[in-house]
PDB file of C-alpha atoms in Angstrom:
ATOM      1  CA  MET A   1    -119.186  78.990 -75.002  1.00 69.00           C
ATOM      2  CA  ARG A   2    -120.270  78.335 -71.211  1.00 77.00           C
ATOM      3  CA  ALA A   3    -123.965  78.177 -71.821  1.00 80.00           C
ATOM      4  CA  MET A   4    -122.865  75.632 -74.238  1.00 77.00           C
ATOM      5  CA  LYS A   5    -121.644  73.363 -71.227  1.00 79.00           C
ATOM      6  CA  MET A   6    -124.256  74.486 -68.749  1.00 78.00           C
ATOM      7  CA  VAL A   7    -127.132  72.999 -71.955  1.00 76.00           C
ATOM      8  CA  MET A   8    -124.697  69.857 -71.647  1.00 76.00           C
ATOM      9  CA  ARG A   9    -124.312  68.658 -68.826  1.00 77.00           C
ATOM     10  CA  GLN A  10    -127.722  69.365 -68.518  1.00 76.00           C
ATOM     11  CA  TRP A  11    -128.692  66.936 -70.892  1.00 71.00           C
ATOM     12  CA  SER A  12    -126.402  64.008 -69.936  1.00 70.00           C
ATOM     13  CA  ARG A  13    -128.280  64.068 -66.389  1.00 69.00           C
ATOM     14  CA  MET A  14    -131.565  63.582 -68.239  1.00 66.00           C
ATOM     15  CA  CYS A  15    -129.808  61.114 -69.900  1.00 64.00           C
ATOM     16  CA  ALA A  16    -128.669  58.868 -67.348  1.00 60.00           C
ATOM     17  CA  ASP A  17    -129.506  55.144 -68.664  1.00 59.00           C
ATOM     18  CA  ARG A  18    -128.678  55.372 -71.672  1.00 59.00           C
ATOM     19  CA  GLY A  19    -128.743  51.270 -71.967  1.00 59.00           C
ATOM     20  CA  MET A  20    -131.961  51.033 -71.112  1.00 59.00           C
ATOM     21  CA  SER A  21    -133.298  51.155 -74.250  1.00 75.00           C
ATOM     22  CA  THR A  22    -131.051  48.392 -75.895  1.00 79.00           C
ATOM     23  CA  ALA A  23    -132.213  46.394 -72.655  1.00 81.00           C
ATOM     24  CA  GLU A  24    -136.256  46.745 -73.580  1.00 85.00           C
ATOM     25  CA  TYR A  25    -135.081  45.967 -77.630  1.00 87.00           C
ATOM     26  CA  ALA A  26    -133.669  42.449 -76.247  1.00 90.00           C
ATOM     27  CA  VAL A  27    -136.806  41.691 -74.240  1.00 91.00           C
ATOM     28  CA  GLY A  28    -139.060  42.695 -77.159  1.00 89.00           C
ATOM     29  CA  THR A  29    -137.491  40.244 -79.899  1.00 92.00           C
ATOM     30  CA  ILE A  30    -137.581  37.904 -77.170  1.00 95.00           C
ATOM     31  CA  ALA A  31    -141.394  38.237 -76.809  1.00 94.00           C
ATOM     32  CA  ALA A  32    -141.504  38.346 -80.510  1.00 94.00           C
ATOM     33  CA  ALA A  33    -139.518  35.427 -81.112  1.00 96.00           C
ATOM     34  CA  ALA A  34    -141.365  33.297 -78.524  1.00 97.00           C
ATOM     35  CA  PHE A  35    -145.061  34.110 -80.283  1.00 97.00           C
ATOM     36  CA  ALA A  36    -143.484  33.167 -83.397  1.00 97.00           C
ATOM     37  CA  GLY A  37    -142.899  29.996 -82.569  1.00 96.00           C
ATOM     38  CA  LEU A  38    -146.566  29.726 -80.471  1.00 95.00           C
ATOM     39  CA  LEU A  39    -147.955  30.938 -83.839  1.00 93.00           C
ATOM     40  CA  PHE A  40    -146.093  28.159 -86.181  1.00 94.00           C
ATOM     41  CA  LYS A  41    -146.801  25.609 -83.664  1.00 94.00           C
ATOM     42  CA  ILE A  42    -150.543  26.470 -84.003  1.00 91.00           C
ATOM     43  CA  VAL A  43    -150.930  26.502 -87.623  1.00 88.00           C
ATOM     44  CA  THR A  44    -148.983  23.390 -88.494  1.00 90.00           C
ATOM     45  CA  SER A  45    -150.937  21.294 -86.379  1.00 93.00           C
ATOM     46  CA  SER A  46    -153.159  19.397 -87.669  1.00 92.00           C
ATOM     47  CA  GLN A  47    -156.391  20.523 -86.832  1.00 93.00           C
ATOM     48  CA  VAL A  48    -155.750  23.929 -87.784  1.00 91.00           C
ATOM     49  CA  LYS A  49    -154.789  22.524 -91.287  1.00 90.00           C
ATOM     50  CA  SER A  50    -157.555  20.559 -91.670  1.00 93.00           C
ATOM     51  CA  LEU A  51    -159.407  22.906 -90.777  1.00 93.00           C
ATOM     52  CA  LEU A  52    -157.469  25.897 -93.701  1.00 90.00           C
ATOM     53  CA  LEU A  53    -157.212  23.015 -96.261  1.00 91.00           C
ATOM     54  CA  GLN A  54    -161.527  22.797 -95.537  1.00 93.00           C
ATOM     55  CA  ILE A  55    -161.640  26.882 -96.215  1.00 93.00           C
ATOM     56  CA  ILE A  56    -159.444  26.376 -99.518  1.00 92.00           C
ATOM     57  CA  GLU A  57    -161.366  23.646-100.360  1.00 93.00           C
ATOM     58  CA  LYS A  58    -164.731  25.572-100.281  1.00 91.00           C
ATOM     59  CA  ALA A  59    -163.358  28.714-101.291  1.00 91.00           C
ATOM     60  CA  LEU A  60    -162.412  26.908-105.462  1.00 91.00           C
ATOM     61  CA  LYS A  61    -166.031  25.228-105.003  1.00 89.00           C
ATOM     62  CA  ILE A  62    -167.163  28.478-104.987  1.00 85.00           C
ATOM     63  CA  ALA A  63    -164.784  29.497-107.782  1.00 75.00           C
ATOM     64  CA  SER A  64    -165.922  27.167-110.334  1.00 68.00           C
TER      65      SER A  64
END
């Protein structure tokens, strides 16, 4: 029992910053949302839309 308490104390000292992972997840989520917003803006721009339409039209012409 005494050994178990010692191990638990040492383990709790090593895991002192428990809230750190939550903050890292929050920053990662915000970064992913910002990246998704940027990609959405790029893909919905008129230049990218016309480029994608050209690629699709070319593929359909080759297929027929």
